[in-house]
CSV table of C-alpha atoms and ligand atoms in Angstrom, one decimal:
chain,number,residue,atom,x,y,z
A,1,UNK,CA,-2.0,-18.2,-10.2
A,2,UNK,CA,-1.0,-15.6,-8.0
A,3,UNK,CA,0.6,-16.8,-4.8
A,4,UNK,CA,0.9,-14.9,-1.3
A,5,UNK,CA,4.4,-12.8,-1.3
A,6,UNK,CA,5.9,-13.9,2.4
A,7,UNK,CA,6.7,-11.0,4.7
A,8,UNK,CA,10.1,-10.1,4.9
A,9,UNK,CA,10.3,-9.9,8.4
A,10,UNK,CA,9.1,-11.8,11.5
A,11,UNK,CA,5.3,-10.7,12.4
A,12,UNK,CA,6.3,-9.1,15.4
A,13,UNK,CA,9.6,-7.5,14.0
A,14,UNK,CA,7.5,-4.2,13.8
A,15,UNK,CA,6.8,-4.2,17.4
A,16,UNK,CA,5.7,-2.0,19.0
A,17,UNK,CA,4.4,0.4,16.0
A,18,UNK,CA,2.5,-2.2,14.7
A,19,UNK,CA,1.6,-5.8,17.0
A,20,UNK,CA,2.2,-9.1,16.0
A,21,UNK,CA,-1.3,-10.7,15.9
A,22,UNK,CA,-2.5,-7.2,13.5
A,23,UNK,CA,0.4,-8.8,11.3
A,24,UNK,CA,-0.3,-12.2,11.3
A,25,UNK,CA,-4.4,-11.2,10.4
A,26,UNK,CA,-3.4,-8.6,8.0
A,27,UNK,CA,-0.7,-10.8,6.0
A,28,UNK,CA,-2.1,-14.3,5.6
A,29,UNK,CA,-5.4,-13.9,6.2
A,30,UNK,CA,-6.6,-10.4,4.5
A,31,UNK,CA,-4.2,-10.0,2.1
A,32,UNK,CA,-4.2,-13.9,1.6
A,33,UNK,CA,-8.0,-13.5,0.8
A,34,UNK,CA,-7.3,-10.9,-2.2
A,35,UNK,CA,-4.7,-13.2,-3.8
A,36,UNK,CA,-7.8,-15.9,-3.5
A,37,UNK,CA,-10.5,-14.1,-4.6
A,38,UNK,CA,-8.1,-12.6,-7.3
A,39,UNK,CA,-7.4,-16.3,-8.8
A,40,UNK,CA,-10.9,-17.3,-8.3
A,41,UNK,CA,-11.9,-14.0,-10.4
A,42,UNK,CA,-9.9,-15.1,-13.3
A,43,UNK,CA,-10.5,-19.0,-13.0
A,44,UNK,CA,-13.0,-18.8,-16.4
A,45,UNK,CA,-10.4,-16.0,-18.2
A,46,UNK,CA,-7.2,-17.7,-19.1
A,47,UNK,CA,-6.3,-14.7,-21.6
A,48,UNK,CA,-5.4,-12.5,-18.0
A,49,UNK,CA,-4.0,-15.3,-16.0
A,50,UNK,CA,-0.1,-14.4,-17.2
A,51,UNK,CA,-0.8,-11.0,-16.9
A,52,UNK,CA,0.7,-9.1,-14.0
A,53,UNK,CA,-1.1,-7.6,-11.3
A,54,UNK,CA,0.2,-4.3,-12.3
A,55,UNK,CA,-1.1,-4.4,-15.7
A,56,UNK,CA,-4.4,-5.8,-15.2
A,57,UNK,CA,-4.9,-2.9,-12.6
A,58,UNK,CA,-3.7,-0.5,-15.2
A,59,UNK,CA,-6.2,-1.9,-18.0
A,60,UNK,CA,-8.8,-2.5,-15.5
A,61,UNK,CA,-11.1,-0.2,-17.5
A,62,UNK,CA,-10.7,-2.3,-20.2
A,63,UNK,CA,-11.0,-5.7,-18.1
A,64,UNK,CA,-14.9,-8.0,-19.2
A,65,UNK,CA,-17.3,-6.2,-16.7
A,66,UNK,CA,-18.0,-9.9,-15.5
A,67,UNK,CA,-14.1,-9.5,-13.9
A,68,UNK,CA,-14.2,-5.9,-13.5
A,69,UNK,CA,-14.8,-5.0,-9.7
A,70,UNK,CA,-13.4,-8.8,-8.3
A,71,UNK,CA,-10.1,-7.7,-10.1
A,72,UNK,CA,-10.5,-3.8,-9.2
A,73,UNK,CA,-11.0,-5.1,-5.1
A,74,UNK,CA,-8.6,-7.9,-4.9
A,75,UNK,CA,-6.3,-7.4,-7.9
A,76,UNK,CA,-5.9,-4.4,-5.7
A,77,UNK,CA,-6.1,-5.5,-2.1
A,78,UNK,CA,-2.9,-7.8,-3.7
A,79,UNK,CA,-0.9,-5.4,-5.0
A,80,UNK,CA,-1.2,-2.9,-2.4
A,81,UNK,CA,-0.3,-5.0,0.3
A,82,UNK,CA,2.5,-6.6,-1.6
A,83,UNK,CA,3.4,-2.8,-2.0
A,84,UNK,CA,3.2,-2.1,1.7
A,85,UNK,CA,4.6,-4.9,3.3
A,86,UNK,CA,8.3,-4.3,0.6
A,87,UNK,CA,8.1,-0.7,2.3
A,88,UNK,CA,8.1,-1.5,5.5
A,89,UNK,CA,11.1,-2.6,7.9
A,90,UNK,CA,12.3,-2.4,11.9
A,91,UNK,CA,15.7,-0.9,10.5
A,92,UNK,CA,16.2,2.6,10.8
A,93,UNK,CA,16.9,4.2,6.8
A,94,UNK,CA,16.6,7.4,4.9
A,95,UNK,CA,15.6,8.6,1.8
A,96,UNK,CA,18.2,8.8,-0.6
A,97,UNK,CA,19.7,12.5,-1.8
A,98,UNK,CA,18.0,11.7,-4.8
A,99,UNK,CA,14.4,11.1,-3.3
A,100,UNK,CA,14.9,13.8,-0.6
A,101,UNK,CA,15.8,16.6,-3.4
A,102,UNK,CA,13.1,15.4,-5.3
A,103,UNK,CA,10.8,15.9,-2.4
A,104,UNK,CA,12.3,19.3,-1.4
A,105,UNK,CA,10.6,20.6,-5.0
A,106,UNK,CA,7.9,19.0,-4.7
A,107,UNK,CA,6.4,19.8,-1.1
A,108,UNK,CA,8.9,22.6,0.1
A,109,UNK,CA,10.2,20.4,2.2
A,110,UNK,CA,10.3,16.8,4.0
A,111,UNK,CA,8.2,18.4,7.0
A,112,UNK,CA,5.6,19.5,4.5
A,113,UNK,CA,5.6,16.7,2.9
A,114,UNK,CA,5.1,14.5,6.3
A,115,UNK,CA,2.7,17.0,7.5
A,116,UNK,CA,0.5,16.7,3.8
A,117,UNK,CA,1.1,12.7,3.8
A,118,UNK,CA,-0.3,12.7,7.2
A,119,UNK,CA,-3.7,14.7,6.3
A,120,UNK,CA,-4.6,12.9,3.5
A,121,UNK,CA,-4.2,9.5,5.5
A,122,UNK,CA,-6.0,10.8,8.5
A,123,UNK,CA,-8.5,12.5,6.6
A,124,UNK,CA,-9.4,9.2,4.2
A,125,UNK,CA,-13.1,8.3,5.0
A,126,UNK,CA,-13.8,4.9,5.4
A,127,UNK,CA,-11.3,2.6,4.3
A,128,UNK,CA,-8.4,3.4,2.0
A,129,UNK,CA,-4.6,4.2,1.0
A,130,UNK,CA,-2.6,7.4,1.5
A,131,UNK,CA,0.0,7.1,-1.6
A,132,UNK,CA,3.0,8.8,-2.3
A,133,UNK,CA,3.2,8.7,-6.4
A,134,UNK,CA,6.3,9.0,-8.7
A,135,UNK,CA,4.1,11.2,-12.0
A,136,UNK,CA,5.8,11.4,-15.7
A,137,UNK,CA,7.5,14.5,-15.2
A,138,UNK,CA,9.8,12.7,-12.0
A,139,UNK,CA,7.8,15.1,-9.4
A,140,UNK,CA,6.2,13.6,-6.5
A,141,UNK,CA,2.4,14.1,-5.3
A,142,UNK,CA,0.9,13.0,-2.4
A,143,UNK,CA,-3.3,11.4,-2.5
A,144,UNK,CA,-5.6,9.0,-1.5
A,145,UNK,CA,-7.7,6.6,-2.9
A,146,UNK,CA,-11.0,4.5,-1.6
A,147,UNK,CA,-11.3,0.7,-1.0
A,148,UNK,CA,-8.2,-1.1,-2.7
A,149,UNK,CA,-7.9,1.0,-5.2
A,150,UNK,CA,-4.8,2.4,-6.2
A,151,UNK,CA,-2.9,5.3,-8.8
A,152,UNK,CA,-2.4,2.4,-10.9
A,153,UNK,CA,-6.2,2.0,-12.3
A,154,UNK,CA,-6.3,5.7,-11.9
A,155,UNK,CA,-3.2,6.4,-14.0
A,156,UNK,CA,-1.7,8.6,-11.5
A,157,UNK,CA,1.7,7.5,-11.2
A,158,UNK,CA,3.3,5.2,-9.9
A,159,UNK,CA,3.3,4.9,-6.4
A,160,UNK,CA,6.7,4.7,-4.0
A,161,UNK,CA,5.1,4.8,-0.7
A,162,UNK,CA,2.0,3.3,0.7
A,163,UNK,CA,-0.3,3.4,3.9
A,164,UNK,CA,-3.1,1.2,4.5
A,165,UNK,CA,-5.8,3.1,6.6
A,166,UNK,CA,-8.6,0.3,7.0
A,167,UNK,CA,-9.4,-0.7,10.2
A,168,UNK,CA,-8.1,-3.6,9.9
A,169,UNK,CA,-4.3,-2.5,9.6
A,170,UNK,CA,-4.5,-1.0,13.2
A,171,UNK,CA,-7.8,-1.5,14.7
A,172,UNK,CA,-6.9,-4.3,17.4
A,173,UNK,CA,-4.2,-1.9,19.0
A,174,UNK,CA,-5.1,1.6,18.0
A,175,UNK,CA,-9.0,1.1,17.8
A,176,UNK,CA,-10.8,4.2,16.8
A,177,UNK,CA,-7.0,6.2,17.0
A,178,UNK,CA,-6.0,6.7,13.5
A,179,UNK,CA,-3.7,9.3,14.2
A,180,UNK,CA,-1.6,7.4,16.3
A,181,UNK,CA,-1.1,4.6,13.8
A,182,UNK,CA,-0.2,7.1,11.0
A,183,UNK,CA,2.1,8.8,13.5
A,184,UNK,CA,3.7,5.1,14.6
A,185,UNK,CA,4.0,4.8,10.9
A,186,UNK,CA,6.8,7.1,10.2
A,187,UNK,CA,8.9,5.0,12.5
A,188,UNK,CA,8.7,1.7,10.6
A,189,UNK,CA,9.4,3.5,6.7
A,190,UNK,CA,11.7,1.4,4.6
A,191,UNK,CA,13.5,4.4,3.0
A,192,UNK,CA,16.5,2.4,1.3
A,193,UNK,CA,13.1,0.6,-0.6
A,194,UNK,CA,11.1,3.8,-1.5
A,195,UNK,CA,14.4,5.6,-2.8
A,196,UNK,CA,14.4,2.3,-4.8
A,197,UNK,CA,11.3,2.5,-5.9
A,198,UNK,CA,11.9,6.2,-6.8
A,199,UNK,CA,14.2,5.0,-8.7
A,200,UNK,CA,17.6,6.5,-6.9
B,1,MN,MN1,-5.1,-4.0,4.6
């Protein structure tokens, strides 16, 4: 059974970039669906119940088509939520020498790689992710992906930062503002935990 990671932080610790009652919906009740409707997916299929959700998004190609998309939407809604609440905190951090350098080469620098981070989550239509991924080679790339998917089931790397752009994650303060939420983001980055992540 997969169980609901708690929140490492109060709901309203990320006050005022992101509200306390958009926490308290998000966490327990969205993400808490996924992690139900993930168990309930794999009630009849005790062969993928020890798996983890990282590799049965990573064979999900592979997974009985019976499974396939219930996994796919909440397999993923579970671990990307998991993923962005760990990379989230109120305490001010920064990327490590190791994750900034690696940065520097990839995007020219951390204002470009802001600026492209930004785009891709702003431009995202309809509900998705904006994903900074680790790739084989150690370089760093910057997409999207629709729905909960993620560059696990699309063997893209693996990913170190994450940005939830359903309505959902900011609609009750932002509304129709997008921008501002991704903007409100960069305030709230757990750096110490995507340098960890990164592996530095
Ligand atoms: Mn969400």
């Amino acid at each position: 059974m997969f169980e609901l990671p708690k929140l490492q932080f109060e709901y309203n610790a990320l006050e005022p970039f992101i509200d306390q009652q958009t926490m308290k919906i998000h966490h327990d009740l969205h993400h808490g669906g996924y992690v139900t409707k993930l168990n309930t997916a794999l009630e009849g299929n005790p062969e993928f119940q020890n798996k983890s959700v990282e590799e049965l998004l990573q064979e999900i190609e592979s997974l009985p088509e019976s499974i396939r998309m219930a996994v796919r939407n909440n397999g993923g809604g579970h671990f990307n939520h998991s993923l962005f609440w760990n990379i989230l905190s109120s305490e001010k951090s920064e990327p490590s020498s190791q994750l900034t350098s690696a940065i520097g080469t990839s995007f020219g620098s951390f204002a470009l790689f802001q600026e492209q981070f930004t785009n891709t989550a702003a431009t995202r239509f309809g509900s998705g992710w904006a994903w900074l991924v680790k790739k084989e080679d150690g370089t760093l790339e910057v997409l999207s992906t629709p729905n909960q998917d993620n560059p696990l089931m699309h063997k893209a790397g693996i990913p170190i930062l994450a940005l939830d752009v359903w309505e959902h994650a900011y609609y009750l303060k932002y509304q129709n503002r997008r921008p501002e939420y991704i903007n409100a983001f960069w305030s709230i980055v757990n750096w110490k935990k995507v340098s960890e992540l990164f592996g530095s």
